[in-house]
Coordinates of C-alpha atoms in Angstrom, one line a residue:
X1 CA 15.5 -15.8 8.4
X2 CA 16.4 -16.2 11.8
X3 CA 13.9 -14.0 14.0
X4 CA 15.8 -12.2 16.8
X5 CA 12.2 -11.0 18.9
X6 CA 13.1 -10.5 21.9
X7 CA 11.2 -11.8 24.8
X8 CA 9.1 -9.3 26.7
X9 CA 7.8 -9.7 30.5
X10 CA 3.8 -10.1 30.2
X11 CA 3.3 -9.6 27.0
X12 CA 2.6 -12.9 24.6
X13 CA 6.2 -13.2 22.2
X14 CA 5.3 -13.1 18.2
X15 CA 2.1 -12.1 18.8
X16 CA 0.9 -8.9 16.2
X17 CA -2.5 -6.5 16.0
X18 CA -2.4 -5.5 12.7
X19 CA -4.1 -2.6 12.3
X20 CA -6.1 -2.4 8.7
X21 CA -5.8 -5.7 8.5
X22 CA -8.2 -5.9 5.2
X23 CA -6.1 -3.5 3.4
X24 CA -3.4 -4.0 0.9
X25 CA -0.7 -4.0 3.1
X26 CA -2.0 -5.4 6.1
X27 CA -3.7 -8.6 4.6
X28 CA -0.1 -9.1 3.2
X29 CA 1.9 -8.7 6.3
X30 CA -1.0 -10.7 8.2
X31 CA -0.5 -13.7 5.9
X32 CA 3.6 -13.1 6.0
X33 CA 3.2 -13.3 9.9
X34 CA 1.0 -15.9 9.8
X35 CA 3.3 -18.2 7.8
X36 CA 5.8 -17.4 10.2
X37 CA 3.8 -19.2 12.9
X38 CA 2.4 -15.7 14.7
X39 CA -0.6 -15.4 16.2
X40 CA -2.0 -12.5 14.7
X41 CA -5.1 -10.4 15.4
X42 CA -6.4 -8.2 12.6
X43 CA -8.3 -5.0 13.4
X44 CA -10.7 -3.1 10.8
X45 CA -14.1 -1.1 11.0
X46 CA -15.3 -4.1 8.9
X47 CA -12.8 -7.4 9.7
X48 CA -12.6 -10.2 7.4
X49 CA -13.5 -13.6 8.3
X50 CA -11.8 -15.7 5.8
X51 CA -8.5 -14.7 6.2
X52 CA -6.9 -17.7 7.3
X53 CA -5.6 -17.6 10.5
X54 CA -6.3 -14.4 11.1
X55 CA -8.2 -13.5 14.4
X56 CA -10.6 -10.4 13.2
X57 CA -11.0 -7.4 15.7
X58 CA -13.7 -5.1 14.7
X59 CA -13.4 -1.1 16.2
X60 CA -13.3 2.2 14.4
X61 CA -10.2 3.9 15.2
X62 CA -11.5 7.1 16.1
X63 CA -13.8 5.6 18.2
X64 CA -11.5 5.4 21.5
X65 CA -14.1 3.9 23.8
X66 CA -15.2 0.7 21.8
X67 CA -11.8 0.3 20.6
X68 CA -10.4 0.3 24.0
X69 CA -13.3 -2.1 24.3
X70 CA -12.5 -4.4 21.5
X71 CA -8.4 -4.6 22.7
X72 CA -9.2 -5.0 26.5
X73 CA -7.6 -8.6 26.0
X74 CA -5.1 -7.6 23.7
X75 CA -1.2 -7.5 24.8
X76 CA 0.8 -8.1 21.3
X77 CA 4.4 -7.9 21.2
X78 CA 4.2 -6.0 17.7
X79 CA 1.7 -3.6 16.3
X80 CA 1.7 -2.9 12.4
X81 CA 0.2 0.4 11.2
X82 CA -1.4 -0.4 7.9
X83 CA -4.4 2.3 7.8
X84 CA -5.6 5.7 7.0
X85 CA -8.3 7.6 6.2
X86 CA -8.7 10.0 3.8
X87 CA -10.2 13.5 4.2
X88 CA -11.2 16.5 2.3
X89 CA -8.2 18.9 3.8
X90 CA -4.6 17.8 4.1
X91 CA -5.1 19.8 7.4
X92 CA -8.0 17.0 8.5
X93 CA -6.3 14.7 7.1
X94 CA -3.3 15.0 9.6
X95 CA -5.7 15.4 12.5
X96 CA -7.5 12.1 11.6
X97 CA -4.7 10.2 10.8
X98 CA -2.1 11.3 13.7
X99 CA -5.4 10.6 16.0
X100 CA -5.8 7.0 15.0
X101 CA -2.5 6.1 15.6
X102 CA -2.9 8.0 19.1
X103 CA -6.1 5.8 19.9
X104 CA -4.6 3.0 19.7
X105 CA -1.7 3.2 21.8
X106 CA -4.3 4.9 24.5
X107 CA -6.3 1.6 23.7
X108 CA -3.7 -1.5 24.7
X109 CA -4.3 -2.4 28.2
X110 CA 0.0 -2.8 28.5
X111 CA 1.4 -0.6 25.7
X112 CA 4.3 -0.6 28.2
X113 CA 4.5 -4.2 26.7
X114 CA 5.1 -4.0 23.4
X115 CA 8.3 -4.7 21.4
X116 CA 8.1 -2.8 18.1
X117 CA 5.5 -1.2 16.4
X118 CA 5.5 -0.6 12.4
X119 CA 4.1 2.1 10.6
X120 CA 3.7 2.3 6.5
X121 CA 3.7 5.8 4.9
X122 CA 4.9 5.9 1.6
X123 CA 6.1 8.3 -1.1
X124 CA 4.4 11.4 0.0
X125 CA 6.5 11.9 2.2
X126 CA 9.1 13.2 -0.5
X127 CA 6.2 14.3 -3.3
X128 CA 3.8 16.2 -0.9
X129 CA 0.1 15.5 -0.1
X130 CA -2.3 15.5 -3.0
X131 CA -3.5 18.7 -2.8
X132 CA 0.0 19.4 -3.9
X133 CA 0.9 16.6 -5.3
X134 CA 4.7 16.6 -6.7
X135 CA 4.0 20.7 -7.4
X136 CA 6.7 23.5 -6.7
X137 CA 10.5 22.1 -7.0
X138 CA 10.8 19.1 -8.5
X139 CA 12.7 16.8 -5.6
X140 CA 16.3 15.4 -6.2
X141 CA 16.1 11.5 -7.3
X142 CA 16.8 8.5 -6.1
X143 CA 14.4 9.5 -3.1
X144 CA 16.8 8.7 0.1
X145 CA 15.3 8.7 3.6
X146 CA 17.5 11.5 5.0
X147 CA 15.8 13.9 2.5
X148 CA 14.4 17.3 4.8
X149 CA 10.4 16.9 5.1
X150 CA 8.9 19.1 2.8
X151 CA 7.2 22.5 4.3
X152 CA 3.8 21.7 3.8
X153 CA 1.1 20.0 5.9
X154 CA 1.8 16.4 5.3
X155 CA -0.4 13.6 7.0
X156 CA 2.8 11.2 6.8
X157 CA 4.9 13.4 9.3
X158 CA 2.0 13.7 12.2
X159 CA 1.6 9.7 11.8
X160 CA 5.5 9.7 12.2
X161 CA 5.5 11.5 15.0
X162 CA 2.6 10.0 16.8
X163 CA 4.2 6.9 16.6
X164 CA 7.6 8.6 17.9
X165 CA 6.1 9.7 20.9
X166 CA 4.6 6.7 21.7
X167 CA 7.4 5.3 21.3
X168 CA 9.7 7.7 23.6
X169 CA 6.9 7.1 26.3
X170 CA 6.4 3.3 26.0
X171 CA 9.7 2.0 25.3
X172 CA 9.2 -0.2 22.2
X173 CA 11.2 0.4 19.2
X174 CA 9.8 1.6 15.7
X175 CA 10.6 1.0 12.1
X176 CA 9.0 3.4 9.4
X177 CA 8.5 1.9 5.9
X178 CA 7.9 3.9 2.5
X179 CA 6.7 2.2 -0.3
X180 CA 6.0 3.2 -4.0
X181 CA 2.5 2.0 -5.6
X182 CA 1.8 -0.8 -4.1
X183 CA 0.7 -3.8 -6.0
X184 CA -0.9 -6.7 -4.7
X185 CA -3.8 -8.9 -4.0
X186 CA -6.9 -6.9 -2.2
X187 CA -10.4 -6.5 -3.5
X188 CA -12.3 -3.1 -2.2
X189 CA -9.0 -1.7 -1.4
X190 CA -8.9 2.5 -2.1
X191 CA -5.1 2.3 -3.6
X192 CA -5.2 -0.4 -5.7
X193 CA -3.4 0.3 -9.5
X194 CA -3.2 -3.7 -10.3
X195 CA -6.6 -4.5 -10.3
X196 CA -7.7 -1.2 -11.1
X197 CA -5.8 -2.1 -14.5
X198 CA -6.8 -5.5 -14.6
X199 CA -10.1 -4.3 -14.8
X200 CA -9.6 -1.6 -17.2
X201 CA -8.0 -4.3 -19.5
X202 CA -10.6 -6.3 -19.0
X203 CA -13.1 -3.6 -20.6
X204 CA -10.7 -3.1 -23.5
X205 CA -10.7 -6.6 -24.5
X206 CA -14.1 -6.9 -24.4
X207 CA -15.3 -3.9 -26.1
X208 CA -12.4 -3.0 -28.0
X209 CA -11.4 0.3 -26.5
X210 CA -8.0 1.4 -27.4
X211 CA -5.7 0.3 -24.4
X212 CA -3.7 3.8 -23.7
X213 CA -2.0 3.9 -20.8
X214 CA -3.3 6.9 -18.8
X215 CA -0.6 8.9 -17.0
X216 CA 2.4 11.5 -18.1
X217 CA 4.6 12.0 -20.5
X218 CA 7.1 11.8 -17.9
X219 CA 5.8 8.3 -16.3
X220 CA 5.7 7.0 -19.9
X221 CA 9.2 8.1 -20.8
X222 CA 11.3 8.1 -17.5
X223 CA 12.3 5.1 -15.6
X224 CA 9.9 4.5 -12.3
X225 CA 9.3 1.6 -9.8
X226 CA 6.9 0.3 -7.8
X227 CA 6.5 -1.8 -4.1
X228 CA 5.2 -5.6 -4.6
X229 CA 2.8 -5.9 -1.6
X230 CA 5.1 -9.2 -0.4
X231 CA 7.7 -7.1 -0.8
X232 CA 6.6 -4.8 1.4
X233 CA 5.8 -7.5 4.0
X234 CA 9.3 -9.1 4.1
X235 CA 10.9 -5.8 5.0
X236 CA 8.3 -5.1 7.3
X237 CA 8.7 -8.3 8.8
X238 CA 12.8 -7.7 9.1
X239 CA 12.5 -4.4 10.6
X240 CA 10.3 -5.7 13.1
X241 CA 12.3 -8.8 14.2
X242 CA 15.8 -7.5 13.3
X243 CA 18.3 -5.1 15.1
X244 CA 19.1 -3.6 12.0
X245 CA 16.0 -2.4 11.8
X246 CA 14.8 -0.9 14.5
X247 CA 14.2 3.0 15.2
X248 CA 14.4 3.6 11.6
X249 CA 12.7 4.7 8.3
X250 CA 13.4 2.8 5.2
X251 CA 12.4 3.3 1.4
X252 CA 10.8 0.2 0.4
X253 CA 10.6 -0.5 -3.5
X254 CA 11.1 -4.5 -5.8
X255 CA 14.8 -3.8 -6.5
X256 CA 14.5 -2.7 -10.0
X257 CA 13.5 0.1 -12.2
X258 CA 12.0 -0.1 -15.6
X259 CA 10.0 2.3 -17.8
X260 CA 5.8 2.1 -18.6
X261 CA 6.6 2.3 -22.3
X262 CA 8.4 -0.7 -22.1
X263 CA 6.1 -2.5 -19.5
X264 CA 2.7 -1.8 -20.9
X265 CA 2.5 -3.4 -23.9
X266 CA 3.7 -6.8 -21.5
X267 CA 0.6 -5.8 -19.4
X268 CA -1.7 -5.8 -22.7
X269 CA 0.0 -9.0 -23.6
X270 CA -1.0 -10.8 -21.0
X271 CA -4.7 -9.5 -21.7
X272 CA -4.5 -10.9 -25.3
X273 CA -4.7 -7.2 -26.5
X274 CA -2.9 -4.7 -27.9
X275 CA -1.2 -1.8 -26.5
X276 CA -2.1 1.2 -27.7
X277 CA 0.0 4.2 -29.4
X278 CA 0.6 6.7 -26.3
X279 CA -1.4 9.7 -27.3
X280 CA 1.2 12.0 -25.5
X281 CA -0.2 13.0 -22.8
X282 CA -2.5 12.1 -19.5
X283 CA -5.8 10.8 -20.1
X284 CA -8.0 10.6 -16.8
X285 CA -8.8 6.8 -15.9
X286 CA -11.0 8.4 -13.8
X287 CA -13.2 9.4 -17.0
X288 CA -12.4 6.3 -19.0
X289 CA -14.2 4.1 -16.6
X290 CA -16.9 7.0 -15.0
X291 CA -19.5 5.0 -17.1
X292 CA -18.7 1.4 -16.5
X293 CA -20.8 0.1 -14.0
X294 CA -23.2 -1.1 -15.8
X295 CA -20.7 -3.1 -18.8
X296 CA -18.7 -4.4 -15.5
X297 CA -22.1 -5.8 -14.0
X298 CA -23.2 -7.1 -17.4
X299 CA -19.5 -8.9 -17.6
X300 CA -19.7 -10.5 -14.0
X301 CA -22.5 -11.8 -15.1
X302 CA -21.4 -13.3 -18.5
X303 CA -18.3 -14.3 -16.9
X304 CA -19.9 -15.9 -13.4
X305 CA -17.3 -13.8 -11.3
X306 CA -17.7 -13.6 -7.8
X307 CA -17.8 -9.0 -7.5
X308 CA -20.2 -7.5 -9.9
X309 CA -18.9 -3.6 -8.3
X310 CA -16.2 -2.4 -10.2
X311 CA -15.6 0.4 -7.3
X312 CA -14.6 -2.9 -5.0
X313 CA -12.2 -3.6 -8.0
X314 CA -10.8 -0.7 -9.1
X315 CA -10.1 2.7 -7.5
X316 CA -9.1 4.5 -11.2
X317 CA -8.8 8.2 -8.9
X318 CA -5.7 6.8 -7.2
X319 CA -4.1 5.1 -10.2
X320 CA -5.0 8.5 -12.3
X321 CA -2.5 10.3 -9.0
X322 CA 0.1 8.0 -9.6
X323 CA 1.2 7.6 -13.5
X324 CA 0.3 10.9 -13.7
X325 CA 3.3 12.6 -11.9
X326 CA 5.0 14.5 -13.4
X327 CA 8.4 13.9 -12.2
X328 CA 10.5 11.0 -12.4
X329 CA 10.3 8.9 -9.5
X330 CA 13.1 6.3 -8.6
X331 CA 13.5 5.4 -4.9
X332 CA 16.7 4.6 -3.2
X333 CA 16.8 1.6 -1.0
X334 CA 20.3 1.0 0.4
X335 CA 19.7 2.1 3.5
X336 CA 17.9 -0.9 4.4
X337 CA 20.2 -3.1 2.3
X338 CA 23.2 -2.5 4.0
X339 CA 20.9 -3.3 7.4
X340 CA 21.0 -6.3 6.4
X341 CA 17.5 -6.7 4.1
X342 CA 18.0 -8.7 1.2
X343 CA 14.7 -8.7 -0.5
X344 CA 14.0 -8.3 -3.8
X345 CA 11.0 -8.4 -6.6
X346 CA 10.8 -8.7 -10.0
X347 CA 8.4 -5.8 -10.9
X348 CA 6.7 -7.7 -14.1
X349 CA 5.8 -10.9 -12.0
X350 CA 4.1 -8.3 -9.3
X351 CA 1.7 -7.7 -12.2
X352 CA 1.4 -11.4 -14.3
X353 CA 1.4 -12.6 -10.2
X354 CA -1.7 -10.7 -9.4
X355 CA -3.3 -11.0 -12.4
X356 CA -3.4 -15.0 -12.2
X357 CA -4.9 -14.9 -8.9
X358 CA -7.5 -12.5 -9.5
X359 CA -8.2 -14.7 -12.6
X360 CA -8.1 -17.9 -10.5
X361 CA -10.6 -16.2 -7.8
X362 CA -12.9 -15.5 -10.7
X363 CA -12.4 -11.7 -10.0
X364 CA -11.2 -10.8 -13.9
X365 CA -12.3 -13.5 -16.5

């Protein structure tokens, strides 16, 4: 692809402050960027160091002193939103979030600089916060972007607005990107369902635990997708160099739809086990693996992999949120599409993808 960034007086062209760099999403859109010859600076409360080519910024986004302190240098053409933080109220949970969006543009010596900025949301924004989650009428699917926001206090919409603002005042442009699960490569991440399986599978091999999937009747039965992490990456990475894609919000999903019943038993597969019989209804992850420290430690060791923490492998709470919904969830993405975005995923490599490299970095035997 062809980028069309356009040059901009002062500040340094294709240059990008990703901001949760060690997340999910933003050590896959730092790597995308970095392939594309960027020079990309990567901000977290604890930065990486080995993420190649990757310059690490370390500042707490709700600290606006020492991160005005650790961006004094800073003039990106792009920023990419990549972060939140979860709190125990929806209500703090839209003051904290909208805030650290807010910090940063107060932050950047020249916001007046920058070309674009990118924030990822995701589903929510059509199934309500978690406290409640998919509850009252059940919304019309395929989600599509012009859907009303929902009445309810939802983190998503104060983030979206934040950025509007800044952008209204600055004069960048702004692309808003919606994802399903998200599956892809990042150990200690708090929304992570492929390794949070992987492990899971792990423990059934080795112990012989039944393999059940955990969620809904409804996820089970009903066709669903999901959001590849690259996948993810290469739209935001269209939206932000692309006129098509500026000043807009976009559903962001592989291509395809398919349904757990069919896909689990190719997840056991690749595990060398089988799947088991689906019981029917939702069995908490959570409570499956509540126990397992221990067996995971004792399997690190018999196994010589490199994390001994399950919690820095799998975050079973999150995964227990999402196959346990209980509507079906199919997400339209046209609208990006006939932008111009051509990407697409094949939903069963996301997971046999993932797996191999978490294998090969001796995170899973």
């Amino acid at each position: 692809m062809t980028s069309s960034v356009p040059a901009s007086a002062g500040a340094s062209a294709r240059t990008a402050l990703v901001v949760g760099a060690t997340g999910i999403v933003g050590q896959n859109i730092a790597a995308r960027l970095v392939a594309e010859g960027w020079t990309v600076h990567g901000l977290a409360r604890r930065p990486r160091h080995d993420m190649a080519g990757v310059l690490p910024v370390e500042a707490d986004l709700l600290d606006l002193p020492t991160l005005t302190r650790a961006l004094r240098d800073l003039r990106p053409s792009h920023v990419f939103f990549c972060s939140w933080l979860r709190q125990e109220t929806e209500e703090e949970n839209c003051r904290v979030n909208s805030a650290m969006i807010r910090n940063v543009f107060a932050a950047l010596p020249e916001p007046g600089l920058l070309v674009h900025a990118a924030l990822t949301t995701g589903m929510k924004h059509y199934l309500g916060p978690f406290e409640s989650y998919a509850s009252g009428e059940p919304p019309v699917t395929p989600f599509r972007e012009e859907a009303p926001r929902l009445d309810l206090p939802n983190f998503y919409y104060d983030q979206e607005d934040a950025l509007y603002e800044a952008a209204a005042q600055h004069g960048f442009s702004w692309s808003v990107h919606r994802p399903h699960t998200v599956i892809g490569y990042a150990v200690g991440n708090a929304m992570n369902m492929g390794s949070t399986l992987a492990v899971y599978a792990t423990i059934c091999r080795e112990t012989g635990r039944p393999f059940v999937f955990p969620g809904s009747p409804v996820q089970w039965n009903a066709l669903t997708d999901l959001t590849d992490a690259r996948q993810l990456a290469r739209q935001l990475f269209w939206a932000s160099t692309e006129a098509g894609g500026r000043n807009q919000a976009f559903n962001i999903v592989n291509g395809d739809v398919f349904r757990w019943k069919w896909l689990w038993p190719r997840l056991a597969e690749w595990f060398g086990i089988e799947a088991a019989p689906y019981p029917g209804h939702a069995t908490s992850l959570e409570e499956t693996l509540a126990g397992d420290a221990e067996l995971w430690e004792r399997i690190a060791k018999k196994y010589g992999l490199a994390e001994s923490r399950i919690e820095r492998l799998a975050s079973a709470w999150h995964t227990d949120a999402d196959l346990g919904r209980p509507v079906e969830c199919v997400t339209d993405i046209s609208k990006s599409r006939l932008a111009g975005f051509a990407g697409y995923q094949y939903t069963p490599d996301s997971f046999t993808d993932l797996f191999t490299r978490l294998r090969a970095e001796k995170l899973i035997p």
